[in-house]
Amino acid sequence: MRDDVVSRALAQGRSILDEHEAKGLLSIFGIPVTRERLVTKKKDLAAAVREVGLPCALKACSPAIAHKTELDLVRLNIASLAAAARAYAEIRQAMGDAPGGVLVQEMVSGRRELAAGMTRDEQFGPCVMFGLGGIFTEILKDVSFRKAPLTRQDALAMMDEIRGHRILEGVRGMEPVDRERLAAILMTVGAIATRDARIKEIDINPLIVRRGTPVAADALIVLDDGGRATKRP
Amino acid sequence: MDLSFERIFHPRRVAVAGVSTDGFGFGRGILLSLLEMGFEGELFPVNPRGGEIKGLKIYPAIEDIPGEIDFAVIAVAAEAVPETLAACRRKGAAGAEILSSGFRETGTEKGAALEEAVRVEAARGIRVIGPNCFGIYCPKSGLTMLPGPDLSRETGPVAFVSQSGGHAIDLAFLGKAVGIRFSKMISFGNGVDLRETELLKYLTTDPETGVIAMYLEGVTDGDAFFRALDEATRKKPVVIYKGGLSEAGQRAVASHTASMGGQALIWESILRQAGAVQTASMDELAGACLALSLLPRRPYRGVTVVGGGGALGVAACDTAEAYGLQLPPLTGEIFEAVQAVLPKPGSSAANPIDIANPYVPPQTLEKALTAAGQDERVDIQIMVPLLYHFKALAAMLGLPSIKEATPYEAMAEAGARAAAATGKPVCAVLPNPRRTLADLDVEVILREARDSFLKRGIPVFSSLAEAFSAVRHAARAARRLEGHPD
């Protein structure tokens, strides 16, 4: 058995990697993620906030909670240590008995939110997704897919395929998105899927564009536990 | 080249199992159709009751046929199919099409068991098309599907592979009418043995096939199909209509990505990734096949529309844009040259070129097309002669019928000459809003006109949208063959 985050989660009977674990895995493969610290004890909060810097975001981080925004377990733009302590207490209380901790994360400033991901199609196997991120993913469903593994050309083509592809250009004074960096992220998502059959689904959303460069601000990884795990979010 | 495929599509000795001397059974139907089509090889009808049909001896069993056979058409009851197939294999047949139904499609255990028995027999060394299918149509050899006693014997570049027999026979008849010529057509039904991937691989190497079209509902091995398709589209255009793309059955999933992956979206993306041309209907598939049969492989973008007045103008621009094509406005010398040939007033030499006269003289059309085709932004031209208006002209001139008034032959010639002079292909759109019983004469003239254009290699469509869609698909396929993405 490999000693990695996937093996450990499966050994614990889990079918979900939480945000921190998922981003840790993605960053090993070179996908840029937010700077963050996981805090499980209140006394470590101040140090974490100092390391990450202000303003920061606090989020519940638990394999038992897949959709933290819907449960109001996210606090953004925290500007002081005192505000961080209040947010920590609120999130902790709302989490109840859920395992895990609170993630202290840098605020990524960028007005454009994209999404990348992977799902396994019954007929075609792992397929990589690209599209508009944040709340627009579900509202507009403006996404495209490619079967993994992806060539660079596949990755570039799927960017042009979404209806809102002009968001990648330098609109309204924003820098154009670095398409090569974005292509590399999409190809990497495909490569992770073809390398590790235990990874069933990947969600990187939002993938925030910071000065033209995409950064994974949230992520979720679903594992194939062969239907053993009973704990589903 | 696989020799067994050659013996399947161009068999010399064919057994037809399940032929009764009367009634309208599949076996009798296919035998009569093969005779009507003038099938080139020898036919051996088979039925335990024996007898004779159309001067042919009916053999009691496959074993009784003298010598070897190349191919068999099996239309016996489902229970008797595995045994009949085994007999065909022992007779040396390379393949068999099984028209009989009563297999997996029934949803019964018995049907599934029979289908498994067919699969096992096929694996012993005979290629199987079907069961529950309409079989093979091959104009060159005269093999035909059911019910097709009068399909075209003219061979051509388009191969069609279809899970559905109904779509296959419909396209065979439609093709005959609109000018699509087929190399071979295979309706594979339940597809126990030969199906999408293997047939696609075969057609990719088949020298008789230049364009591959497919109707699919599902594939058995997505990976293998994807690889075969990716390979095929680098050599020949592949046009696919995927049926059954509903948004039904969203799985309960935790991630957003998985919930986004509706079947339709994944299919669309995968087909695009593999370089196929995807259509949303059989009619659209037919249009793409026609364009790919007749037009040179080029990445068309700039189009002119040349017509005889009406509201063509604005509609043409709007429609072209929706199909990713452009109507470059003519300017300068070319504009002047086009304007010089147009009757005034009311005409427009910009693009669309409005001749402002429903009775466009063919010479005017030819001159306008020849002048406009000089513009280097123009890749292809679409002429829209409103032939249905000539009925009124015939009445005005006191001519005996619309036929005497309608110069469709000269118009087709004008299009062909302009295409030859400019090196830019010409398509024709022949619309017809006159569709009452009293206007059947118009319908007749339009059919005749269609044949005139087709004879000269000019594809004909019924509407501008249909033409634009077909040209767009042809352009897409050309870009893929040149190795460019979209």
XYZ file of C-alpha atoms in Angstrom, chain A residues 67 116-124 127 129 137-138 141 143-147 153-154 161 201-203 220 222 232, chain B residues 218-223 225-226 251-261 263 265-267 269-270 272-273 483 485:
58
model
C -20.162 22.025 0.223
C -11.334 22.570 -13.765
C -12.140 19.011 -12.884
C -12.319 15.372 -13.771
C -15.071 12.802 -13.904
C -15.013 9.185 -15.037
C -17.459 8.511 -17.840
C -18.875 5.000 -18.017
C -18.015 4.690 -21.701
C -14.961 6.879 -22.167
C -12.664 13.092 -18.818
C -13.600 19.451 -17.513
C -20.559 26.637 -13.078
C -23.967 25.408 -12.070
C -23.174 25.054 -17.266
C -18.120 23.811 -19.627
C -16.265 21.561 -22.034
C -14.728 18.119 -21.673
C -11.808 16.154 -23.090
C -10.965 12.520 -22.637
C -3.842 21.069 -28.299
C -6.808 19.382 -26.563
C -15.013 25.773 -26.733
C -13.616 12.766 -9.370
C -11.687 16.026 -9.060
C -13.190 19.460 -8.570
C -12.383 18.490 -3.680
C -13.667 11.988 -4.505
C -20.920 10.563 2.342
C -23.966 3.624 -27.664
C -20.562 2.041 -28.012
C -19.355 -1.155 -26.365
C -15.760 -0.060 -25.745
C -15.349 3.702 -25.450
C -11.547 3.634 -25.409
C -13.836 3.485 -30.347
C -12.113 6.748 -29.456
C -26.041 10.221 -11.143
C -25.962 11.168 -7.515
C -22.494 12.607 -7.252
C -20.577 14.695 -4.793
C -18.516 16.856 -7.137
C -19.716 19.594 -9.469
C -17.593 18.233 -12.285
C -19.399 14.919 -12.302
C -22.803 16.563 -12.257
C -21.763 18.727 -15.230
C -20.824 15.648 -17.228
C -23.960 12.309 -21.468
C -21.810 17.113 -23.271
C -19.250 14.338 -22.874
C -20.176 12.812 -26.232
C -16.598 16.893 -26.500
C -15.220 13.430 -27.220
C -14.832 16.842 -31.328
C -11.608 15.755 -29.662
C -3.999 18.557 -39.157
C -7.770 21.944 -34.871
